[in-house]
Each structure stands twice: as C-alpha cells, then as structure tokens.
CSV table of C-alpha atoms and ligand atoms in Angstrom, one decimal:
chain,number,residue,atom,x,y,z
A,138,MET,CA,92.0,107.5,90.2
A,139,SER,CA,94.2,110.5,90.2
A,140,HIS,CA,91.4,112.8,91.2
A,141,ALA,CA,90.8,110.4,94.1
A,142,GLU,CA,94.5,111.0,95.0
A,143,ALA,CA,94.1,114.8,95.0
A,144,ASP,CA,90.9,114.5,97.1
A,145,HIS,CA,92.6,112.3,99.6
A,146,ASP,CA,95.6,114.6,99.8
A,147,THR,CA,93.4,117.7,100.3
A,148,ARG,CA,91.5,116.0,103.1
A,149,ARG,CA,94.6,114.8,104.8
A,150,SER,CA,96.3,118.1,104.4
A,151,ARG,CA,93.3,119.8,106.2
A,152,GLN,CA,93.6,117.3,109.0
A,153,TRP,CA,97.3,117.8,109.2
A,154,LEU,CA,96.9,121.5,109.5
A,155,ALA,CA,94.2,121.0,112.1
A,156,GLY,CA,96.9,119.3,114.2
A,157,GLU,CA,95.8,115.8,113.8
A,158,ALA,CA,99.3,114.6,112.6
A,159,ARG,CA,101.2,112.3,114.8
A,160,GLY,CA,104.4,110.2,114.6
A,161,ALA,CA,108.1,111.0,114.1
A,162,GLY,CA,108.9,113.5,111.5
A,163,VAL,CA,105.4,114.9,111.0
A,164,ASP,CA,105.1,117.5,113.8
A,165,ARG,CA,103.2,120.4,112.2
A,166,ASP,CA,105.3,123.2,113.5
A,167,ARG,CA,108.5,121.4,112.8
A,168,LEU,CA,107.4,120.8,109.2
A,169,LEU,CA,106.3,124.4,108.7
A,170,GLU,CA,109.7,125.4,110.0
A,171,LEU,CA,111.3,123.0,107.6
A,172,GLY,CA,109.1,124.5,104.8
A,173,ALA,CA,110.4,128.0,105.7
A,174,ALA,CA,114.0,126.8,105.7
A,175,MET,CA,113.4,125.1,102.4
A,176,ALA,CA,111.9,128.3,100.9
A,177,ALA,CA,114.9,130.3,102.2
A,178,LEU,CA,117.3,127.7,100.7
A,179,THR,CA,115.5,127.8,97.4
A,180,ALA,CA,115.6,131.6,97.4
A,181,ALA,CA,119.3,131.5,98.0
A,182,ALA,CA,119.6,128.8,95.3
A,183,ASP,CA,117.8,131.1,92.9
A,184,GLU,CA,120.6,133.7,93.2
A,185,ARG,CA,123.3,131.2,92.5
A,186,GLU,CA,124.6,129.9,89.1
A,187,PRO,CA,123.2,126.4,88.6
A,188,VAL,CA,125.7,124.0,90.1
A,189,ALA,CA,126.8,121.1,87.9
A,190,VAL,CA,126.6,117.8,89.7
A,191,ALA,CA,129.8,115.9,89.4
A,192,PRO,CA,129.0,112.7,87.4
A,193,ALA,CA,129.8,109.3,88.9
A,194,PRO,CA,132.5,107.4,87.0
A,195,VAL,CA,130.9,106.2,83.8
A,196,GLY,CA,128.9,103.0,84.2
A,197,VAL,CA,129.2,102.8,88.0
A,198,ASP,CA,127.2,104.2,90.9
A,199,PRO,CA,127.9,103.2,94.5
A,200,GLY,CA,124.2,103.6,95.4
A,201,ILE,CA,122.7,101.8,92.4
A,202,ALA,CA,123.2,98.1,91.8
A,203,LYS,CA,122.7,97.8,88.1
A,204,PRO,CA,125.3,98.9,85.6
A,205,LEU,CA,124.6,102.4,84.2
A,206,PRO,CA,125.8,102.2,80.6
A,207,PRO,CA,125.8,105.8,79.3
A,208,ASP,CA,123.7,104.9,76.2
A,209,LEU,CA,120.9,103.6,78.5
A,210,LEU,CA,121.0,105.7,81.7
A,211,ARG,CA,122.3,109.0,82.9
A,212,PRO,CA,123.4,109.2,86.6
A,213,LEU,CA,121.7,112.1,88.5
A,214,ASP,CA,122.8,112.4,92.2
A,215,THR,CA,121.5,109.2,93.8
A,216,ASN,CA,119.3,108.5,90.8
A,217,ALA,CA,119.6,107.5,87.2
A,218,GLU,CA,117.3,108.6,84.4
A,219,MET,CA,116.5,106.7,81.2
A,220,ARG,CA,117.9,108.0,78.0
A,221,TRP,CA,115.0,108.3,75.5
A,222,THR,CA,117.2,107.0,72.7
A,223,ALA,CA,117.3,103.7,74.7
A,224,LEU,CA,113.6,103.2,73.9
A,225,ALA,CA,114.0,103.5,70.2
A,226,GLY,CA,113.1,100.2,68.7
A,227,GLN,CA,111.8,98.8,72.0
A,228,GLY,CA,108.3,97.4,72.7
A,229,TYR,CA,105.6,98.9,75.0
A,230,VAL,CA,107.4,98.3,78.3
A,231,VAL,CA,110.8,99.7,79.4
A,232,PRO,CA,113.3,96.8,79.8
A,233,ASN,CA,114.7,96.5,83.3
A,234,ASP,CA,118.2,97.3,82.3
A,235,ARG,CA,117.2,100.9,81.3
A,236,PHE,CA,114.3,101.6,83.7
A,237,PHE,CA,114.9,104.8,85.6
A,238,VAL,CA,116.0,104.6,89.3
A,239,ARG,CA,114.8,107.1,91.9
A,240,ASN,CA,116.6,106.5,95.2
A,241,HIS,CA,116.3,108.8,98.2
A,242,THR,CA,119.5,107.2,99.5
A,243,VAL,CA,120.9,103.9,98.2
A,244,THR,CA,119.7,100.5,97.0
A,245,PRO,CA,119.7,98.1,99.9
A,246,HIS,CA,120.6,94.5,99.4
A,247,LEU,CA,117.9,92.4,101.1
A,248,ASP,CA,117.9,88.7,101.7
A,249,ALA,CA,114.7,87.2,100.3
A,250,ASP,CA,114.9,84.3,102.8
A,251,THR,CA,114.7,86.5,105.9
A,252,TRP,CA,112.6,89.3,104.4
A,253,ARG,CA,109.2,89.7,106.0
A,254,LEU,CA,106.2,92.0,105.2
A,255,ARG,CA,105.2,93.2,108.7
A,256,LEU,CA,101.7,94.5,109.1
A,257,PHE,CA,100.6,96.3,112.2
A,258,GLY,CA,98.4,99.0,113.6
A,259,THR,CA,94.9,99.8,114.9
A,260,GLY,CA,93.3,99.0,111.5
A,261,LEU,CA,93.9,95.3,112.0
A,262,ARG,CA,92.0,93.1,114.3
A,263,GLY,CA,93.8,92.8,117.7
A,264,ALA,CA,95.8,95.9,116.8
A,265,PRO,CA,99.2,94.1,116.4
A,266,THR,CA,102.1,96.3,117.2
A,267,ARG,CA,105.2,97.2,115.2
A,268,ASP,CA,107.2,94.8,117.4
A,269,ALA,CA,104.7,91.9,117.1
A,270,PRO,CA,103.2,92.3,113.6
A,271,VAL,CA,101.3,90.0,111.3
A,272,GLU,CA,104.1,88.6,109.0
A,273,PHE,CA,104.3,87.2,105.5
A,274,GLY,CA,107.4,85.8,103.9
A,275,LEU,CA,108.1,86.0,100.1
A,276,ASP,CA,106.9,82.3,99.7
A,277,ASP,CA,103.7,83.2,101.5
A,278,LEU,CA,103.0,86.0,99.0
A,279,ARG,CA,103.9,83.8,96.1
A,280,ARG,CA,101.3,81.2,97.2
A,281,LEU,CA,98.5,83.8,97.0
A,282,PRO,CA,96.6,84.5,93.8
A,283,ALA,CA,99.0,86.4,91.4
A,284,GLU,CA,97.9,89.3,89.3
A,285,GLU,CA,99.7,91.3,86.5
A,286,SER,CA,99.4,95.0,85.9
A,287,THR,CA,101.0,97.1,83.2
A,288,ALA,CA,101.6,100.3,85.0
A,289,LEU,CA,103.5,103.6,84.5
A,290,LEU,CA,105.8,104.9,87.2
A,291,GLU,CA,106.8,108.5,87.0
A,292,CYS,CA,108.8,110.8,89.3
A,293,ALA,CA,106.8,114.0,90.1
A,294,GLY,CA,110.0,115.9,89.3
A,295,ASN,CA,110.3,114.4,85.8
A,296,GLY,CA,111.0,117.2,83.3
A,297,ARG,CA,112.3,119.5,86.0
A,298,ARG,CA,115.3,120.7,84.1
A,299,TYR,CA,113.2,122.4,81.5
A,300,PHE,CA,111.8,124.9,84.0
A,301,ALA,CA,115.3,126.4,84.0
A,302,GLU,CA,116.4,125.5,80.5
A,303,GLN,CA,113.3,126.6,78.6
A,304,GLN,CA,111.5,129.0,80.9
A,305,ASP,CA,114.3,130.6,82.9
A,306,ASP,CA,112.5,129.5,86.1
A,307,PRO,CA,115.4,128.2,88.3
A,308,ALA,CA,114.5,124.8,89.7
A,309,PRO,CA,116.2,123.2,92.7
A,310,GLY,CA,116.3,119.4,93.1
A,311,VAL,CA,117.2,116.5,90.8
A,312,ALA,CA,117.5,117.9,87.3
A,313,TRP,CA,115.5,115.2,85.5
A,314,GLY,CA,115.1,115.5,81.7
A,315,LEU,CA,112.1,113.5,80.6
A,316,GLY,CA,113.7,110.1,81.6
A,317,GLY,CA,112.1,109.8,85.0
A,318,VAL,CA,109.3,107.7,83.7
A,319,GLY,CA,108.7,104.1,82.6
A,320,VAL,CA,106.1,101.4,82.0
A,321,ALA,CA,106.6,97.9,83.2
A,322,ARG,CA,104.6,94.7,83.6
A,323,TRP,CA,104.4,94.1,87.3
A,324,ARG,CA,103.3,90.8,88.9
A,325,GLY,CA,102.5,90.2,92.4
A,326,VAL,CA,99.6,89.9,94.9
A,327,ARG,CA,97.0,92.5,95.5
A,328,LEU,CA,97.7,94.5,98.7
A,329,GLY,CA,94.0,94.2,99.5
A,330,THR,CA,94.3,90.4,99.6
A,331,VAL,CA,97.1,90.6,102.1
A,332,LEU,CA,95.3,93.3,104.2
A,333,ARG,CA,92.3,91.1,104.4
A,334,LEU,CA,94.3,88.0,105.4
A,335,ALA,CA,96.0,90.1,108.1
A,336,GLY,CA,92.7,90.9,109.6
A,337,LEU,CA,91.6,94.3,108.1
A,338,ARG,CA,89.0,96.1,110.2
A,339,ASP,CA,86.0,97.8,108.5
A,340,ASP,CA,86.9,101.1,110.0
A,341,ALA,CA,90.6,101.2,108.8
A,342,VAL,CA,91.2,104.4,106.9
A,343,ASP,CA,94.9,104.6,105.9
A,344,VAL,CA,97.7,102.2,105.0
A,345,MET,CA,101.3,103.3,105.1
A,346,PRO,CA,104.0,101.1,103.5
A,347,GLU,CA,107.5,101.8,104.6
A,348,GLY,CA,110.8,101.1,102.7
A,349,LEU,CA,113.7,99.2,104.2
A,350,ASP,CA,116.3,101.5,102.6
A,351,PRO,CA,118.3,103.8,104.9
A,352,ASP,CA,116.7,106.7,106.7
A,353,TYR,CA,116.4,109.9,104.6
A,354,VAL,CA,118.3,112.8,106.1
A,355,THR,CA,117.9,116.2,104.6
A,356,GLY,CA,119.1,119.6,105.8
A,357,GLY,CA,120.5,117.9,109.0
A,358,VAL,CA,117.1,116.4,109.8
A,359,ASN,CA,116.5,112.7,109.9
A,360,LEU,CA,113.0,112.1,108.4
A,361,GLY,CA,113.2,108.3,108.9
A,362,ARG,CA,112.3,105.7,106.3
A,363,VAL,CA,110.7,106.6,103.0
A,364,ARG,CA,107.0,106.1,103.6
A,365,ARG,CA,103.7,107.6,102.3
A,366,PRO,CA,100.1,106.8,103.3
A,367,LEU,CA,97.4,105.5,101.0
A,368,PRO,CA,93.7,105.7,101.6
A,369,ILE,CA,92.1,102.3,102.3
A,370,ALA,CA,89.9,102.6,99.1
A,371,LYS,CA,93.0,102.8,96.9
A,372,ALA,CA,94.8,100.2,98.9
A,373,LEU,CA,91.9,97.8,98.3
A,374,ASP,CA,91.6,98.7,94.6
A,375,ASP,CA,94.4,98.1,92.2
A,376,VAL,CA,97.6,98.4,94.4
A,377,LEU,CA,100.0,95.5,94.0
A,378,LEU,CA,102.7,94.0,96.2
A,379,ALA,CA,104.9,93.2,93.2
A,380,TYR,CA,107.7,90.6,93.2
A,381,GLU,CA,108.3,90.5,89.4
A,382,MET,CA,109.0,93.2,86.9
A,383,ASN,CA,108.7,92.4,83.2
A,384,GLY,CA,108.8,88.6,83.9
A,385,GLU,CA,111.9,88.7,86.1
A,386,PRO,CA,112.3,88.8,89.9
A,387,LEU,CA,112.2,92.4,91.0
A,388,PRO,CA,115.7,93.8,90.4
A,389,ALA,CA,117.5,95.2,93.5
A,390,ASP,CA,117.2,98.8,92.4
A,391,HIS,CA,113.4,98.5,91.8
A,392,GLY,CA,112.6,97.1,95.2
A,393,PHE,CA,113.7,93.5,95.6
A,394,PRO,CA,112.2,91.4,97.0
A,395,VAL,CA,108.8,93.2,97.1
A,396,ARG,CA,107.6,96.7,96.2
A,397,VAL,CA,104.3,98.5,96.2
A,398,VAL,CA,102.9,99.6,92.8
A,399,VAL,CA,100.2,102.2,92.9
A,400,PRO,CA,98.9,102.6,89.3
A,401,GLY,CA,98.1,106.2,88.3
A,402,TRP,CA,99.6,107.9,91.4
A,403,ILE,CA,102.9,109.8,91.5
A,404,GLY,CA,106.0,107.6,91.8
A,405,ILE,CA,106.7,108.2,95.5
A,406,SER,CA,103.5,106.2,96.4
A,407,SER,CA,105.1,103.1,95.0
A,408,ILE,CA,107.3,102.2,98.0
A,409,LYS,CA,110.2,100.0,97.1
A,410,TRP,CA,111.8,97.4,99.5
A,411,VAL,CA,108.6,97.5,101.5
A,412,GLY,CA,108.9,96.0,105.0
A,413,PRO,CA,106.6,97.5,107.7
A,414,VAL,CA,103.0,98.4,106.7
A,415,GLU,CA,101.0,100.4,109.2
A,416,VAL,CA,97.2,100.0,108.9
A,417,SER,CA,95.3,102.6,110.9
A,418,THR,CA,91.8,103.7,111.9
A,419,THR,CA,93.1,107.3,112.1
A,420,PRO,CA,94.7,109.3,109.3
A,421,LEU,CA,98.5,108.7,108.8
A,422,PHE,CA,101.0,111.3,107.8
A,423,SER,CA,104.6,111.3,106.7
A,424,PRO,CA,107.0,114.0,105.3
A,425,TRP,CA,106.2,112.5,101.9
A,426,ASN,CA,102.6,113.7,101.9
A,427,THR,CA,103.0,116.8,104.1
A,428,ARG,CA,106.4,118.3,103.3
A,429,PHE,CA,107.4,117.0,99.9
A,430,TYR,CA,105.3,116.4,96.8
A,431,ARG,CA,103.4,119.6,97.4
A,432,MET,CA,103.3,122.7,95.4
A,433,PHE,CA,104.9,125.7,97.1
A,434,GLY,CA,105.6,129.2,95.8
A,435,PRO,CA,103.6,132.1,94.2
A,436,GLY,CA,99.9,131.3,94.2
A,437,HIS,CA,100.2,128.6,96.9
A,438,PRO,CA,99.7,129.0,100.7
A,439,ALA,CA,102.6,128.6,103.1
A,440,GLU,CA,101.8,125.0,103.7
A,441,GLY,CA,101.7,124.3,100.0
A,442,THR,CA,98.9,122.7,97.9
A,443,VAL,CA,98.2,119.2,96.9
A,444,LEU,CA,100.1,117.6,94.1
A,445,GLY,CA,97.4,116.1,91.9
A,446,ALA,CA,97.8,113.8,89.0
A,447,GLN,CA,100.9,113.8,86.8
A,448,PRO,CA,100.2,116.1,83.9
A,449,VAL,CA,100.4,115.4,80.2
A,450,LYS,CA,103.9,114.9,78.7
A,451,SER,CA,105.5,113.8,75.5
A,452,ALA,CA,109.0,112.7,74.5
A,453,PHE,CA,110.8,111.8,71.3
A,454,GLU,CA,112.8,108.6,71.3
A,455,LEU,CA,115.7,110.6,70.1
A,456,ALA,CA,119.0,111.8,71.4
A,457,TRP,CA,119.2,115.4,72.6
A,458,ASP,CA,120.6,117.3,69.6
A,459,ALA,CA,120.4,114.1,67.4
A,460,ARG,CA,122.3,114.2,64.1
A,461,VAL,CA,120.2,113.2,61.2
A,462,PRO,CA,120.7,113.2,57.4
A,463,ALA,CA,119.4,116.3,55.6
A,464,GLY,CA,117.0,115.5,52.7
A,465,ALA,CA,116.1,112.0,53.8
A,466,GLU,CA,112.7,111.0,55.2
A,467,LEU,CA,112.8,110.2,58.9
A,468,LEU,CA,110.2,108.5,61.0
A,469,LEU,CA,110.2,110.4,64.3
A,470,ARG,CA,109.0,108.2,67.2
A,471,GLY,CA,107.9,109.1,70.6
A,472,ARG,CA,105.5,108.5,73.5
A,473,SER,CA,103.0,110.6,75.4
A,474,TRP,CA,101.3,109.9,78.8
A,475,SER,CA,99.1,111.6,81.4
A,476,GLY,CA,98.1,110.9,85.0
A,477,ASN,CA,94.5,111.9,84.1
A,478,GLY,CA,94.0,108.9,81.8
A,479,PRO,CA,94.8,107.7,78.3
A,480,ILE,CA,96.1,109.9,75.5
A,481,ASP,CA,93.6,111.0,72.9
A,482,ARG,CA,95.8,112.7,70.3
A,483,VAL,CA,99.3,113.9,69.7
A,484,GLU,CA,100.6,116.6,67.4
A,485,VAL,CA,104.1,117.2,66.1
A,486,ASP,CA,105.7,120.4,64.9
A,487,THR,CA,109.0,120.2,62.9
A,488,GLY,CA,109.1,124.0,62.1
A,489,ASP,CA,106.1,124.5,59.8
A,490,GLY,CA,103.1,124.1,62.1
A,491,TRP,CA,101.3,121.4,64.1
A,492,ARG,CA,100.1,118.3,62.4
A,493,PRO,CA,98.7,115.1,63.8
A,494,ALA,CA,101.0,112.2,64.7
A,495,ASP,CA,100.0,108.6,64.0
A,496,LEU,CA,99.1,106.8,67.1
A,497,VAL,CA,100.0,103.1,67.6
A,498,ALA,CA,96.6,101.5,67.7
A,499,ALA,CA,97.5,98.7,70.0
A,500,ASP,CA,98.4,101.2,72.8
A,501,ARG,CA,95.0,103.0,72.9
A,502,GLY,CA,93.7,103.3,76.4
A,503,GLY,CA,97.0,102.2,78.0
A,504,PRO,CA,99.3,104.0,80.5
A,505,TRP,CA,101.3,105.5,77.6
A,506,GLN,CA,100.9,106.0,73.9
A,507,ARG,CA,103.5,105.4,71.2
A,508,TRP,CA,103.3,107.6,68.1
A,509,THR,CA,105.2,108.3,64.9
A,510,ALA,CA,105.5,111.3,62.5
A,511,ARG,CA,107.3,111.5,59.1
A,512,TRP,CA,109.7,114.4,58.5
A,513,ARG,CA,112.2,115.2,55.8
A,514,PRO,CA,114.6,117.9,57.1
A,515,PRO,CA,114.8,120.1,53.9
A,516,ALA,CA,118.5,121.2,54.2
A,517,PRO,CA,121.4,120.9,56.6
A,518,GLY,CA,121.0,123.1,59.7
A,519,ARG,CA,119.6,123.2,63.2
A,520,TYR,CA,116.0,122.4,63.8
A,521,THR,CA,113.6,122.2,66.8
A,522,VAL,CA,111.0,119.4,66.9
A,523,ARG,CA,108.1,119.6,69.3
A,524,ALA,CA,105.4,117.2,70.4
A,525,ARG,CA,102.2,117.9,72.3
A,526,ALA,CA,99.6,115.5,73.5
A,527,THR,CA,96.0,115.8,74.6
A,528,ASP,CA,94.5,113.3,77.1
A,529,THR,CA,91.0,112.0,77.2
A,530,THR,CA,90.0,114.7,79.7
A,531,GLY,CA,90.8,117.2,76.9
A,532,THR,CA,93.9,118.5,78.7
A,533,THR,CA,96.6,119.6,76.2
A,534,GLN,CA,100.2,120.4,77.1
A,535,PRO,CA,100.8,124.1,77.4
A,536,ASP,CA,103.6,126.1,75.9
A,537,ARG,CA,104.9,126.9,79.4
A,538,ALA,CA,104.6,124.9,82.6
A,539,THR,CA,103.5,126.8,85.8
A,540,PRO,CA,106.5,127.2,88.0
A,541,ASN,CA,106.4,126.1,91.7
A,542,THR,CA,109.2,126.2,94.3
A,543,LEU,CA,110.0,122.4,94.3
A,544,ALA,CA,109.6,122.3,90.5
A,545,TYR,CA,107.1,119.4,90.2
A,546,LEU,CA,104.8,118.6,87.4
A,547,PHE,CA,106.5,120.1,84.4
A,548,ASP,CA,104.1,119.7,81.5
A,549,GLY,CA,105.4,122.3,79.0
A,550,ILE,CA,106.0,121.4,75.4
A,551,VAL,CA,109.7,120.5,75.2
A,552,HIS,CA,111.8,122.0,72.4
A,553,HIS,CA,113.9,119.2,71.2
A,554,PRO,CA,117.0,120.2,69.1
A,555,ILE,CA,118.0,118.2,66.0
A,556,THR,CA,120.9,118.9,63.6
A,557,ALA,CA,120.5,117.8,60.0
A,558,LEU,CA,123.8,117.2,58.3
B,640,MTE,N1,110.7,103.7,97.9
B,640,MTE,C1,111.7,103.7,98.8
B,640,MTE,N2,111.7,102.8,99.8
B,640,MTE,N3,112.7,104.6,98.7
B,640,MTE,C2,112.8,105.5,97.6
B,640,MTE,O1,113.7,106.3,97.6
B,640,MTE,N4,111.5,106.4,95.7
B,640,MTE,C3,110.2,106.7,95.2
B,640,MTE,C4,109.5,105.4,94.9
B,640,MTE,N5,109.6,104.4,96.0
B,640,MTE,C5,111.7,105.5,96.7
B,640,MTE,C6,110.7,104.5,96.9
B,640,MTE,C7,110.1,107.5,94.1
B,640,MTE,S1,110.2,109.2,94.3
B,640,MTE,C8,109.8,107.0,92.8
B,640,MTE,S2,109.6,108.0,91.5
B,640,MTE,C9,109.8,105.5,92.6
B,640,MTE,O2,110.0,104.8,93.8
B,640,MTE,C10,110.8,105.1,91.5
B,640,MTE,O3,110.8,103.8,91.3
B,640,MTE,P1,112.0,103.1,90.5
B,640,MTE,O4,113.3,103.5,91.1
B,640,MTE,O5,111.8,101.6,90.5
B,640,MTE,O6,112.0,103.7,89.1
C-alpha cells in the first residue's frame, strides 16, 4: 500500500515537473519559488535559538472544539498531541477524547443537515462541474452499505522534536513528540461505492477530496483549501468516507460530519470535513503533494523527493521523565507501528543491553502492536529506556533518523528519561 503511495507520488512529481500541473496554488514556478523561500526561511531558522510556542490557556484552544485536559493532550500551535501516558491502561484504539488533532487552521462547525458531498470533474460521466456537482447528503451515505476499518492515522511530522533534541538537527515546523499518531475504528461507506454511484468513468485517474475548513495561508500566500489527490486505484480500494469514529458520530475536530480515511498513507491524505471531491481523467496536483510532504535538503533535489511510507516508530506509555519506585519491578508498556506493514519484533533497553519485549498476541498483524517489558530499576537515579521495533519487511529503527529540511519521518530510537526514587 505504502509502496503504491510512493510510486504514485514519484509519477505525479515527474508530471508536475514536466509542467502538467494545473489549478490554483500549483503553478510550478511559483511553487519552486515558494520552495526556495522556504529553504531560506529554514536556513534563517537554523541560526536562531528555538522559539518556544506560547501555550494556549490550559484546557482551552480557540481552534479546537474538544477540551484539552493537560493529562490527555498537549496543545501545539493549531494542533494538539496525545500524551502517551493517556494510553496507559487503554485498549487497542485511542479514545476520541485523547486522539491527536492536526489542524492547518481551525475546526469548522458544519451543519450535518445542509452538508453535502459534492463530486465533480471530467472523471465522472457527463463531466459535472464544481457548481453543478453530483451531491450526497449524510443520510444518503448512511443508507449505503457501511464498513468498518481499524486504521492508524499519523502526521508525517510525528517525532519531529527529536531531530533537534536528540540529534542536534534543528527542525522547523510543529514540534511533535511521538503523540501525533492514533488508531481508531472508523465506520462509513467506501469511497469507491460513492464514486461508482456518481458515474465514475473507466479512464478516471485521480480523485481529490477537499476540506471545508478555512483556506490555508502561509508565508502570505493563500494555498486554498486543504486537499490532496489520490490515485483511482487507492480510492477504489480501502478508502472510507467515515462518519463514525470508535462508535460515535465523528467528533468536530476529527472531521464531522464526514472525513476521508486512507489506511496506510500519511495523515494528510485523510482529508477531514470533506466537501468537494474532484474526479479527473488527468492528473491532479495540490500544494499538499508538490510543496509539502516532500523531503528537501542535503541529498534531495531542489524540488524535493517523495515522502514514502511512515517509518517504524516505538513509544512507551509513560510520562516523559516519569517517576518510578527504585527496587520495585515495573511492567513497561508501549506500542510500535510502521507504514510498511505489521510489526514483527520489539526490543527494549533499560541500560544493560537490548532484550525482546513481549508482544500482545491479539495485536499481531494490526496497524500497531502493543508490547510489555519487565524492569526493576536497581537503585534511585536517572535512567534512559529505549525501544526499537522491526517491521515485517525487516526494517529496524536506526539510532539516528536522517535529517531533512521539513523534518518529516523521524524514525530514530527515542531516549526516554525515567527517574527512580
Ligand atoms: N483535513 C483538513 N480538511 N484539514 C486539515 O488541516 N490535516 C491533515 C488530515 N486532514 C487536515 C486534514 C493531517 S496533516 C493529518 S495528520 C490528519 O488530518 C489528522 O487527523 P486528526 O486531526 O483527526 O487526528
């Protein structure tokens, strides 16, 4: 799945460079200009001290609808990351009250009664236009066969802060710890079902869902609504138009009334608050597949290279610098996941070498893997615990992640501090 994503992106990026891009916000020269401006900005940022982001008042964020209790979520600019301690003692999925929120702007409050999914474009029979689309209301979607999918969503910038903190590689952008990830049980209708009902043509190649949140403006440039194309093969495969999350109507922050869920692909593909959906017989582009979510920097060409699958990561369900009793046996718990496929094994190091963790058997083959490891901190003092996972493709987390300008895809082994008292 993820390889398909990389292949698609490579192909589209070649077409984009060949000048086949069209539409607002995707002009090639303009985007290359933006890229250069971004590189300059980043270079300037490299020379500055890291700037602390002023936290929103505790428990409140004007752009996020749900409460942000500090024990569950940590506000980060327009976003909120899950605290890993909030998963301790929880089941396989992340409850909605603590699921991370990644908003380019703010959570819109949409009216389910007037909301419409609006499909248009040359890839549908009769080529309906944006102004006269094929429409579906929420009730229409609910009447179609429903499906459930337990899928992982992860921001491509998850773990970004460890580039700077652990590797001394300054990283601009939202300083996610490891809490920009979550697994939920999504329920909805297959995008493919709706595309076919809307009159999908055999020669359609791309589908681009667009969010109804405000336009995204960055560096003084309005890039329009958050949107990102999907190849038709993926759109017809396992992509859902979800209206429920963990058995509840989709919460406002997670895309109410309907969002796209693209299993296995980076989080930006899963467009929230979806409204318009363009279906096209020619490739589609947006700043979210040409300008962002690409690797820039040393070793990459000026236009960047594709962002492939999410790499392997591991996290302990523990507070950062947790306090634990010295001399008592602890059961360390954590989770590991990979965009390449299921996790095969996990090892933990508490200071005296790597040893295998015990995997929760019920999770085998799923989008993430819970594990445990026993440890008795021998004496009071400061310790570092580390976890590293290997996925079924044989890829193991490295000691250091490879830096890139926009600081995506951190996969290094995180050094988690613990104090035994
Ligand atoms: N869709 C819209 N319309 N606007 C957004 O800002 N953010 C994307 C994606 N879909 C976004 C969006 C990103 S970058 C991620 S990682 C996921 O939504 C996060 O989903 P969540 O907020 O439900 O956790």
